Each structure stands twice: as structure tokens, then as C-alpha cells.
Tab-separated table of C-alpha atoms and ligand atoms in Angstrom:
chain	number	residue	atom	x	y	z
A	1	MET	CA	82.048	58.244	127.574
A	2	LEU	CA	85.420	59.197	128.705
A	3	ILE	CA	87.905	59.073	125.734
A	4	SER	CA	91.429	58.682	126.601
A	5	THR	CA	94.042	61.067	124.883
A	6	GLU	CA	96.696	60.178	126.799
A	7	ARG	CA	98.904	58.342	124.129
A	8	SER	CA	98.316	61.028	121.486
A	9	THR	CA	99.262	63.711	123.867
A	10	ALA	CA	102.406	62.352	124.784
A	11	ALA	CA	103.391	61.522	120.998
A	12	ILE	CA	102.602	64.968	120.058
A	13	SER	CA	104.228	66.760	122.455
A	14	ALA	CA	107.494	64.584	121.704
A	15	ALA	CA	107.116	65.483	117.884
A	16	GLU	CA	106.413	69.157	118.950
A	17	ALA	CA	109.873	69.031	121.039
A	18	HIS	CA	112.164	67.315	118.545
A	19	SER	CA	111.029	67.839	114.914
A	20	ALA	CA	111.103	71.243	113.411
A	21	HIS	CA	107.697	73.238	113.266
A	22	ASN	CA	107.427	73.281	109.445
A	23	TYR	CA	104.182	71.640	109.467
A	24	HIS	CA	101.065	72.245	111.792
A	25	PRO	CA	99.212	68.914	111.898
A	26	LEU	CA	95.852	68.383	113.388
A	27	PRO	CA	96.107	66.555	116.685
A	28	VAL	CA	95.777	62.894	115.680
A	29	VAL	CA	98.391	60.109	115.751
A	30	ILE	CA	97.499	57.634	113.182
A	31	THR	CA	98.854	54.131	113.839
A	32	SER	CA	97.370	52.045	111.153
A	33	ALA	CA	95.063	52.263	107.991
A	34	GLU	CA	92.910	50.464	105.459
A	35	GLY	CA	91.291	51.530	102.295
A	36	ALA	CA	89.737	54.881	103.086
A	37	TRP	CA	90.108	54.621	106.957
A	38	MET	CA	92.732	55.449	109.669
A	39	THR	CA	93.069	54.261	112.923
A	40	ASP	CA	94.543	56.313	115.750
A	41	VAL	CA	96.790	55.262	118.747
A	42	GLU	CA	93.653	55.166	121.167
A	43	GLY	CA	91.616	52.951	118.818
A	44	ARG	CA	89.444	55.395	117.260
A	45	ARG	CA	88.756	55.178	113.198
A	46	TYR	CA	88.715	58.369	110.935
A	47	LEU	CA	87.690	58.759	107.427
A	48	ASP	CA	90.557	60.001	105.345
A	49	LEU	CA	89.493	62.711	102.737
A	50	LEU	CA	92.996	63.846	102.022
A	51	ALA	CA	94.729	60.484	100.872
A	52	GLY	CA	98.034	61.850	101.689
A	53	TYR	CA	97.550	64.838	99.073
A	54	SER	CA	96.606	62.465	96.630
A	55	ALA	CA	99.507	60.121	96.849
A	56	LEU	CA	97.203	57.298	98.237
A	57	ASN	CA	94.503	57.287	95.293
A	58	PHE	CA	94.598	53.543	95.573
A	59	GLY	CA	93.734	53.651	99.083
A	60	HIS	CA	95.788	52.771	102.288
A	61	GLY	CA	97.218	49.249	102.292
A	62	ASN	CA	96.111	48.296	98.858
A	63	ARG	CA	96.685	44.645	98.587
A	64	ARG	CA	98.076	44.963	94.957
A	65	LEU	CA	100.730	47.468	95.995
A	66	ILE	CA	101.691	45.870	99.263
A	67	ASP	CA	101.982	42.385	97.365
A	68	ALA	CA	104.065	43.703	94.745
A	69	ALA	CA	106.377	45.890	97.481
A	70	LYS	CA	106.614	42.775	99.542
A	71	ALA	CA	107.713	40.835	96.537
A	72	GLN	CA	110.368	43.181	95.696
A	73	LEU	CA	111.591	43.646	99.114
A	74	GLU	CA	112.631	39.994	98.997
A	75	ARG	CA	114.685	40.031	95.806
A	76	VAL	CA	116.422	43.424	95.465
A	77	THR	CA	115.501	47.092	96.597
A	78	LEU	CA	118.491	49.252	95.239
A	79	THR	CA	121.221	48.984	92.683
A	80	SER	CA	121.614	52.493	91.660
A	81	ARG	CA	121.635	53.678	88.216
A	82	ALA	CA	125.289	52.244	87.800
A	83	PHE	CA	124.024	48.909	86.808
A	84	HIS	CA	120.667	47.940	85.160
A	85	HIS	CA	118.219	46.003	87.000
A	86	ASP	CA	115.243	43.688	85.570
A	87	ARG	CA	112.513	46.056	86.519
A	88	PHE	CA	113.497	49.310	85.043
A	89	ALA	CA	112.973	48.761	81.281
A	90	GLU	CA	109.432	47.451	82.097
A	91	PHE	CA	108.845	50.364	84.072
A	92	CYS	CA	110.067	53.054	81.699
A	93	THR	CA	108.366	51.322	78.848
A	94	GLU	CA	104.925	50.802	80.646
A	95	LEU	CA	105.045	54.558	82.149
A	96	ALA	CA	105.880	56.210	78.555
A	97	ALA	CA	102.932	53.976	77.003
A	98	LEU	CA	100.656	55.048	79.810
A	99	CYS	CA	101.294	58.812	78.751
A	100	GLY	CA	101.568	58.129	75.196
A	101	LYS	CA	105.362	59.280	74.930
A	102	ASP	CA	108.366	57.145	74.558
A	103	MET	CA	110.947	58.218	77.379
A	104	VAL	CA	111.007	58.391	81.075
A	105	LEU	CA	113.485	60.144	83.535
A	106	PRO	CA	112.555	58.443	86.929
A	107	MET	CA	113.108	60.435	90.190
A	108	ASN	CA	111.747	60.094	93.716
A	109	THR	CA	109.767	63.369	95.091
A	110	GLY	CA	107.614	65.696	92.988
A	111	ALA	CA	110.048	68.738	93.762
A	112	GLU	CA	113.005	66.460	92.089
A	113	ALA	CA	110.909	65.754	89.237
A	114	ILE	CA	109.743	69.326	88.394
A	115	GLU	CA	113.704	70.322	89.098
A	116	THR	CA	114.369	67.469	86.170
A	117	ALA	CA	111.731	69.232	83.835
A	118	VAL	CA	113.054	72.788	84.586
A	119	LYS	CA	116.564	71.172	83.618
A	120	THR	CA	115.362	69.520	80.741
A	121	ALA	CA	113.411	72.205	79.494
A	122	ARG	CA	116.429	74.791	79.449
A	123	LYS	CA	119.087	72.227	77.925
A	124	TRP	CA	116.257	71.460	75.312
A	125	GLY	CA	116.072	75.472	74.891
A	126	TYR	CA	120.101	75.759	74.374
A	127	ARG	CA	120.651	72.444	72.453
A	128	ILE	CA	117.546	72.153	70.213
A	129	LYS	CA	115.711	75.483	70.069
A	130	GLY	CA	118.896	77.626	69.642
A	131	VAL	CA	118.393	80.147	72.918
A	132	PRO	CA	121.447	81.911	73.558
A	133	ASP	CA	123.439	80.590	76.647
A	134	GLY	CA	122.003	81.565	79.940
A	135	LYS	CA	118.628	83.191	78.472
A	136	ALA	CA	116.187	80.632	79.074
A	137	LYS	CA	112.769	81.828	80.262
A	138	ILE	CA	110.112	79.563	81.792
A	139	VAL	CA	106.795	80.907	82.143
A	140	VAL	CA	104.700	79.778	85.245
A	141	ALA	CA	101.267	81.094	86.757
A	142	ASP	CA	100.765	82.848	89.970
A	143	ASN	CA	99.326	80.595	92.889
A	144	ASN	CA	101.488	77.651	91.615
A	145	PHE	CA	102.520	74.777	93.953
A	146	HIS	CA	105.571	72.892	92.300
A	147	GLY	CA	107.415	72.077	95.502
A	148	ARG	CA	109.698	73.189	97.937
A	149	THR	CA	113.443	73.607	96.487
A	150	THR	CA	115.160	77.018	96.417
A	151	THR	CA	114.511	77.053	92.686
A	152	ILE	CA	110.813	76.129	92.675
A	153	ILE	CA	110.066	78.502	95.299
A	154	SER	CA	112.070	81.257	93.610
A	155	PHE	CA	108.814	81.545	91.267
A	156	SER	CA	106.171	81.118	94.002
A	157	THR	CA	103.993	83.805	94.611
A	158	ASP	CA	103.258	82.475	97.961
A	159	PRO	CA	104.965	84.593	100.713
A	160	GLU	CA	104.946	81.619	103.143
A	161	ALA	CA	106.669	79.480	100.836
A	162	ARG	CA	109.204	81.906	99.417
A	163	ALA	CA	110.183	84.305	102.400
A	164	ASP	CA	113.808	84.107	103.755
A	165	TYR	CA	115.057	81.663	101.046
A	166	GLY	CA	116.793	84.225	98.811
A	167	PRO	CA	118.675	84.952	96.644
A	168	TYR	CA	116.207	83.524	94.288
A	169	THR	CA	116.803	81.533	91.056
A	170	PRO	CA	116.156	83.630	88.058
A	171	GLY	CA	114.711	82.597	84.688
A	172	PHE	CA	110.925	82.455	85.662
A	173	GLU	CA	108.159	84.891	84.748
A	174	ILE	CA	104.844	84.680	86.456
A	175	VAL	CA	101.370	85.329	84.490
A	176	PRO	CA	97.591	85.136	85.961
A	177	TYR	CA	96.724	81.469	85.835
A	178	GLY	CA	93.986	80.801	83.364
A	179	ASP	CA	94.686	84.017	81.373
A	180	LEU	CA	95.622	83.093	77.952
A	181	ALA	CA	96.647	86.776	76.842
A	182	ALA	CA	99.084	87.306	79.423
A	183	LEU	CA	100.533	84.061	78.656
A	184	SER	CA	100.689	84.714	74.918
A	185	ALA	CA	102.258	88.227	76.069
A	186	ALA	CA	104.969	86.717	78.211
A	187	VAL	CA	105.993	84.014	75.738
A	188	ASP	CA	109.123	85.537	73.638
A	189	GLU	CA	111.999	84.126	71.660
A	190	HIS	CA	113.807	83.077	74.650
A	191	THR	CA	110.939	81.105	76.414
A	192	VAL	CA	111.541	77.562	76.337
A	193	ALA	CA	108.679	76.274	78.216
A	194	VAL	CA	105.285	76.894	80.061
A	195	LEU	CA	105.039	75.158	83.448
A	196	LEU	CA	101.510	74.835	84.628
A	197	GLU	CA	99.279	72.614	87.176
A	198	PRO	CA	96.189	71.689	84.963
A	199	ILE	CA	94.123	72.296	87.953
A	200	GLN	CA	96.002	74.178	90.952
A	201	GLY	CA	95.718	71.886	93.721
A	202	GLU	CA	97.645	73.820	96.871
A	203	ALA	CA	95.940	76.913	95.738
A	204	GLY	CA	92.522	75.590	96.596
A	205	VAL	CA	91.836	73.182	93.972
A	206	LEU	CA	91.401	75.844	91.177
A	207	VAL	CA	89.787	74.802	87.608
A	208	PRO	CA	91.296	76.944	84.934
A	209	PRO	CA	88.518	78.502	82.333
A	210	ALA	CA	87.260	75.875	79.714
A	211	GLY	CA	89.469	76.245	76.800
A	212	TYR	CA	92.548	77.429	78.883
A	213	LEU	CA	94.746	74.281	78.418
A	214	ALA	CA	93.590	74.061	74.891
A	215	GLY	CA	94.802	77.333	74.345
A	216	VAL	CA	97.878	76.756	76.096
A	217	ARG	CA	98.732	73.829	74.099
A	218	ARG	CA	97.906	75.894	70.744
A	219	LEU	CA	100.281	78.658	71.875
A	220	THR	CA	103.014	76.765	72.858
A	221	ALA	CA	102.899	74.353	69.794
A	222	GLU	CA	102.773	77.667	67.675
A	223	ARG	CA	105.879	79.206	69.189
A	224	ASN	CA	107.995	76.315	69.562
A	225	VAL	CA	107.785	75.879	73.317
A	226	LEU	CA	107.398	72.982	75.730
A	227	PHE	CA	104.119	72.815	77.347
A	228	ILE	CA	105.115	70.849	80.778
A	229	ALA	CA	101.956	69.575	82.854
A	230	ASP	CA	102.496	69.153	86.478
A	231	GLU	CA	100.282	66.346	87.098
A	232	ILE	CA	101.784	65.422	90.304
A	233	GLN	CA	98.436	65.660	92.290
A	234	SER	CA	95.841	66.011	89.333
A	235	GLY	CA	97.159	63.010	87.670
A	236	LEU	CA	96.698	59.112	87.922
A	237	GLY	CA	93.062	58.955	88.271
A	238	ARG	CA	92.013	61.830	90.508
A	239	THR	CA	90.048	63.886	88.230
A	240	GLY	CA	88.214	61.063	86.867
A	241	ARG	CA	90.649	60.620	83.750
A	242	THR	CA	94.234	59.262	83.992
A	243	PHE	CA	95.414	62.765	83.493
A	244	ALA	CA	93.505	66.091	84.033
A	245	CYS	CA	94.910	67.372	80.771
A	246	GLU	CA	92.609	64.753	78.974
A	247	HIS	CA	89.509	67.019	80.115
A	248	GLU	CA	90.584	69.283	77.353
A	249	ASP	CA	92.268	66.404	74.677
A	250	VAL	CA	95.153	68.152	75.611
A	251	VAL	CA	98.779	66.142	75.088
A	252	PRO	CA	101.468	68.254	76.922
A	253	ASP	CA	104.920	67.743	75.811
A	254	MET	CA	106.260	66.798	79.254
A	255	TYR	CA	104.127	65.049	82.143
A	256	VAL	CA	105.534	65.505	85.691
A	257	LEU	CA	104.240	62.820	87.858
A	258	GLY	CA	104.802	61.876	91.336
A	259	LYS	CA	102.838	61.205	94.562
A	260	ALA	CA	100.283	58.458	93.606
A	261	LEU	CA	102.536	56.993	91.147
A	262	GLY	CA	104.389	55.649	94.005
A	263	GLY	CA	100.929	54.492	95.585
A	264	GLY	CA	101.641	55.985	99.158
A	265	VAL	CA	103.817	53.115	99.471
A	266	VAL	CA	107.246	54.810	98.263
A	267	PRO	CA	108.142	58.142	96.618
A	268	VAL	CA	108.153	57.693	93.057
A	269	SER	CA	108.436	60.606	90.615
A	270	ALA	CA	109.306	60.800	86.707
A	271	VAL	CA	109.105	63.123	83.901
A	272	VAL	CA	107.751	61.604	80.928
A	273	ALA	CA	108.258	62.908	77.207
A	274	SER	CA	109.331	62.045	73.907
A	275	SER	CA	112.920	61.394	72.897
A	276	GLU	CA	113.324	64.411	71.153
A	277	VAL	CA	113.033	66.283	74.313
A	278	LEU	CA	114.392	63.713	77.174
A	279	GLY	CA	116.952	62.868	74.725
A	280	VAL	CA	119.072	65.814	75.501
A	281	PHE	CA	120.660	64.182	78.636
A	282	ARG	CA	123.742	62.697	78.006
A	283	PRO	CA	125.630	60.287	81.012
A	284	GLY	CA	126.497	62.415	84.159
A	285	GLU	CA	124.294	65.459	83.375
A	286	HIS	CA	121.627	64.333	85.609
A	287	GLY	CA	120.719	61.979	88.106
A	288	SER	CA	119.604	60.418	91.360
A	289	THR	CA	120.814	57.648	93.768
A	290	PHE	CA	117.532	56.269	94.531
A	291	GLY	CA	115.468	57.670	91.122
A	292	GLY	CA	114.310	54.360	89.571
A	293	ASN	CA	115.312	51.866	92.125
A	294	PRO	CA	113.787	48.363	91.871
A	295	LEU	CA	111.486	48.749	94.793
A	296	ALA	CA	109.983	51.819	93.240
A	297	CYS	CA	109.825	50.308	89.934
A	298	ALA	CA	107.919	47.346	91.158
A	299	VAL	CA	105.340	49.506	93.165
A	300	ALA	CA	104.938	52.011	90.331
A	301	LEU	CA	104.343	48.901	87.570
A	302	GLU	CA	101.577	48.095	89.777
A	303	VAL	CA	99.920	51.362	89.871
A	304	ILE	CA	100.067	51.277	85.899
A	305	ALA	CA	98.494	48.314	85.793
A	306	ILE	CA	95.965	49.321	88.312
A	307	LEU	CA	95.478	52.180	86.090
A	308	ARG	CA	95.122	50.566	82.789
A	309	THR	CA	91.904	48.961	84.017
A	310	GLY	CA	90.110	52.395	84.038
A	311	GLU	CA	88.428	51.429	87.081
A	312	TYR	CA	89.637	54.098	89.382
A	313	GLN	CA	89.261	56.534	86.515
A	314	GLU	CA	85.639	55.630	86.300
A	315	ARG	CA	85.090	55.552	90.243
A	316	ALA	CA	86.370	59.298	90.383
A	317	ALA	CA	84.410	60.365	87.842
A	318	GLU	CA	80.918	58.704	89.199
A	319	LEU	CA	81.495	59.503	92.664
A	320	GLY	CA	82.977	62.874	91.822
A	321	GLU	CA	79.829	63.825	90.118
A	322	HIS	CA	78.107	62.920	93.451
A	323	LEU	CA	80.591	64.850	95.674
A	324	HIS	CA	80.099	67.806	93.695
A	325	ARG	CA	76.283	67.859	93.624
A	326	GLU	CA	76.273	67.369	97.398
A	327	LEU	CA	78.795	70.197	98.014
A	328	GLY	CA	76.849	72.370	95.533
A	329	LEU	CA	73.806	71.986	97.939
A	330	LEU	CA	76.031	73.528	100.916
A	331	VAL	CA	76.623	76.392	98.572
A	332	GLY	CA	72.949	77.030	98.284
A	333	GLU	CA	72.498	77.042	102.139
A	334	GLY	CA	75.196	79.677	102.558
A	335	ALA	CA	77.564	77.522	104.670
A	336	VAL	CA	79.941	77.514	101.571
A	337	ASP	CA	80.815	80.241	99.421
A	338	ALA	CA	82.271	78.276	96.551
A	339	VAL	CA	83.207	74.902	95.590
A	340	ARG	CA	85.390	74.063	92.841
A	341	GLY	CA	87.279	70.865	91.552
A	342	ARG	CA	86.756	67.734	89.423
A	343	GLY	CA	86.456	64.170	89.906
A	344	LEU	CA	86.808	63.292	93.436
A	345	TRP	CA	88.692	66.399	94.370
A	346	ALA	CA	86.809	69.484	95.810
A	347	GLY	CA	88.286	73.039	97.305
A	348	VAL	CA	85.250	74.361	99.836
A	349	ASP	CA	85.435	77.615	100.610
A	350	ILE	CA	84.218	77.824	103.897
A	351	ALA	CA	81.801	80.909	104.763
A	352	PRO	CA	83.512	83.160	107.441
A	353	SER	CA	80.294	82.935	109.736
A	354	ARG	CA	81.042	79.145	109.950
A	355	GLY	CA	84.816	79.636	111.110
A	356	THR	CA	88.202	79.110	109.670
A	357	GLY	CA	89.270	76.109	107.261
A	358	ARG	CA	91.512	74.817	110.332
A	359	ASP	CA	88.156	75.203	112.651
A	360	VAL	CA	86.262	73.205	110.498
A	361	SER	CA	89.110	70.634	109.847
A	362	GLU	CA	89.419	70.442	113.947
A	363	ARG	CA	85.474	69.898	114.494
A	364	LEU	CA	85.761	67.272	111.624
A	365	LEU	CA	88.541	65.324	113.324
A	366	GLU	CA	86.286	65.092	116.432
A	367	ARG	CA	83.728	63.725	114.307
A	368	GLY	CA	86.051	60.925	112.972
A	369	VAL	CA	86.723	62.857	109.633
A	370	LEU	CA	90.325	63.957	108.234
A	371	VAL	CA	90.724	66.787	105.751
A	372	LYS	CA	93.161	69.683	105.638
A	373	ASP	CA	92.794	73.362	105.392
A	374	THR	CA	94.438	75.583	102.653
A	375	HIS	CA	95.083	79.289	102.599
A	376	GLY	CA	92.621	80.059	105.649
A	377	SER	CA	89.473	79.572	104.490
A	378	THR	CA	89.538	76.511	102.182
A	379	ILE	CA	89.163	73.044	102.967
A	380	ARG	CA	90.272	70.393	100.312
A	381	ILE	CA	88.349	66.856	99.727
A	382	ALA	CA	90.234	64.116	98.122
A	383	PRO	CA	89.517	60.801	99.351
A	384	PRO	CA	91.380	57.557	98.578
A	385	LEU	CA	89.462	56.664	95.211
A	386	VAL	CA	88.600	53.385	96.824
A	387	ILE	CA	86.104	54.772	99.212
A	388	SER	CA	82.451	53.893	99.092
A	389	LYS	CA	79.659	55.911	98.080
A	390	GLU	CA	78.315	54.974	102.011
A	391	ASP	CA	81.468	56.269	103.535
A	392	LEU	CA	81.474	59.584	101.158
A	393	ASP	CA	78.074	60.257	102.528
A	394	TRP	CA	78.949	59.762	105.876
A	395	GLY	CA	81.715	62.075	105.485
A	396	LEU	CA	79.360	64.728	103.915
A	397	ASP	CA	76.909	64.221	106.897
A	398	GLN	CA	79.731	65.203	109.100
A	399	LEU	CA	80.599	68.368	107.376
A	400	ARG	CA	77.031	69.480	107.070
A	401	ALA	CA	76.769	68.968	110.695
A	402	VAL	CA	79.927	70.835	111.643
A	403	LEU	CA	78.928	73.584	108.980
A	404	ALA	CA	75.526	73.644	110.873
A	405	GLY	CA	76.905	75.262	114.035
B	501	LIG	C1	102.878	67.724	95.979
B	501	LIG	C2	103.390	68.472	94.798
B	501	LIG	C3	104.335	68.791	94.262
B	501	LIG	C4	105.795	68.587	95.113
B	501	LIG	O1	105.703	66.915	95.279
B	501	LIG	P1	106.653	66.455	96.477
B	501	LIG	O2	106.892	64.767	96.463
B	501	LIG	O3	106.236	67.057	97.978
B	501	LIG	O4	108.074	67.183	96.444
B	501	LIG	C5	104.582	69.508	92.903
B	501	LIG	N1	103.476	69.672	92.394
B	501	LIG	C6	102.176	69.489	92.646
B	501	LIG	C7	101.166	69.956	91.792
B	501	LIG	C8	102.210	68.981	94.037
B	501	LIG	O5	100.661	68.985	94.253
């Protein structure tokens, strides 16, 4: 059968001509999606094993989220924070409760929430901890990914993310991820925070050694340093728990949330902490026109309600066990060098004999499966948590077929 690609080809060349080339998308043009499946402009269907980098944990077109958005669209969508609106208090109360905290600062994108966490930690350091003005230090890990702003890329170790964007923001020290001794040595009397991903997503789904997060928690508590957990990608069900920190019974001082908080419908992010920490802000000292808008709050409230049932966490844990068992077999067969991850989240290092991560992604695309490569040889598997076991198995069959040659 001859498959037409005319519509896709035209759309792709127009995108290449008129959009900056800061991404290298796979050659597919999506026009609709439902659950774990997407459909392109030629009518072909694809199993989504990326889920918008975990923004779509609850699936494409999730009925509860779409209905919540539609209802809110008909009432009021934006007030700015100049006025109160009737979804705001509810959103902040519910999100704080989900995190076991009592205060929320809403923003829009993940990067903005990280910026907010950095500002919070510095202000807390000067006002509460008593760090001399201009001396605050934040310790971060190598191979981190926290977003794309000039301050955030200042403490990236990825040359692609960082090069040519200087001068860089000072005040950060980078230590090896997973190395508690290095972290301990870096924390000094001017350190206000340690900022980490509980599992490093963009780095290739790197899980730190057992006991690391608990160790970070102990160390930061002892030294009066805030522990900021970037749960933007790891949080909200992905790993089989609401937060990845829970796997080590760790409660950080600050949760940074984004991606799935907006259910793939609207950008919603937030910093969640105690009022001792987030209480440092006074009117005018930080803000966002769209942060905490009624539409964002309505969708996020539904996300929180979905998470409260625990169904998605349970699903991610169960299907995740299955996923990791199956991927483990591929390591045994020599097609894959290593598999890491937790829950419905895996970084798969493709054996060089089977091609690059990009090659594998393109061959999977031809077989109706969408994944995205990272760092050359790794592909990441992170389907919407609504995926059925049958569909997941079918996706894994395609991966096996692609890796077989
Ligand atoms: C995606 C991501 C961010 C940045 O979020 P944006 O919404 O793209 O700004 C920050 N931290 C982690 C761990 C992420 O995965």
C-alpha cells in the first residue's frame, strides 16, 4: 500500500522555513489524540510513549480535565493577581494539602517555578538564615535539567544548553549527582539550598543510589539548608507515587511542580512549601500575569482530584514493574546496554550496534510508536499513565522488532 505523506511533508517544510530550529522533531504531524494514541494528518495512528515529557500523565483528551477546562472557559479565564478569583484559594489549599505543606506560589512553566524556588531560597537565606547580602549559594547536581532561562542554564553542565548564553548567573556550585560526600563538602555557611531532581529525567532517567535522597534530606536539615526537589517531571504519578521523593520517605522543604500539574491542557507550575519558607515574599517582590489564573486553577484542581484517588500512581507502579521486567530482557539479549527508571518511566541505552537513539526513534515512528531520544544513545519511555497493558506490550513488541534489525 502506498502511504501518502504529502500533507506531512508540506507542514514540515513550512515549519522548517518559519520556526527557529531549536528543536529537531521527528517527521510526523499530529492532528488529534486520545488516551495514549495520536493521529497524524495522513490518518495514521501512533502510540505515544513520550506523553509530552510527562505533561500528559493522565492521557490525551482526559474527559475530566477537558470538562473542567471547558466549564471554566465559559466562566472566567483570567483576572490577573490584581484581584482574587473564586478558584484560587481552593487550588492553593488543595495543592498544599497534596504536598503536606501549607503554602503555594503558582507560576506557569517549569522554568519559572525553578526561578521562583531560586529566588525563594535566596530571600530565605538573607532574611531568615542570616547569610550576608550577595553571598547566597545554591548547590546543584551535574547533568541536571531545570529549564532554559539564563539563570538556570548558568548551572547546567550540558554544553548544548549553556554555550553562547553568557555572562552566566553566579551563586551555584555543581557537584556529582548521587555523591553525598561531594554534596556535604560543597555545603557551607552561605549555602541556602540544595536543588535536585529526585530522578534526573533529561539526563536519561538517572535514578540516584539508594539512600541518596534520604541522605540529602538529613544533611540539609542538619545544616539549615533548604532541600528543593524538582519534581516537575518525576512527580504527579509517573514513578508509581505522587512524588518520586516518597520512594525514600523524603519530604523536601520545597516541591517544584509543573508539566502534569496542567494535565497537558494548560501550562501550570508551582512552588509548594511551608509558610516559614514561602512567607518571605511581600507584595511586589515576585509575580506573574498568568500565574494562578482561573483556567489553570480549574484544570490543576481536577489533576489534584485525580491524584487523590491514587489510581494513577497504582497503575504506574504495576505497569512499571511489567515495563522494567520486559526491558530487562532486552539487556540480556544484548540489544540494550542498560535500562534505568522507576514506575512508567525508563531510560533505555541502545547498544551502539543497533544504531543511535535517533535511528531507533525514527524506526519506531515507521512502526507507529512515538518516542524521543536523548543524549545520543538513549531513548526515554514514558507513556501516558492511562495506557493499557495490551498497548504497552504492543509498543514493546515494536521496540523488540526495531532492535532485532
Ligand atoms: C521540563 C522540566 C523543567 C522545565 O519545565 P518547562 O515547563 O519546560 O520550563 C524543569 N525541570 C525538570 C525536571 C523538567 O523535566
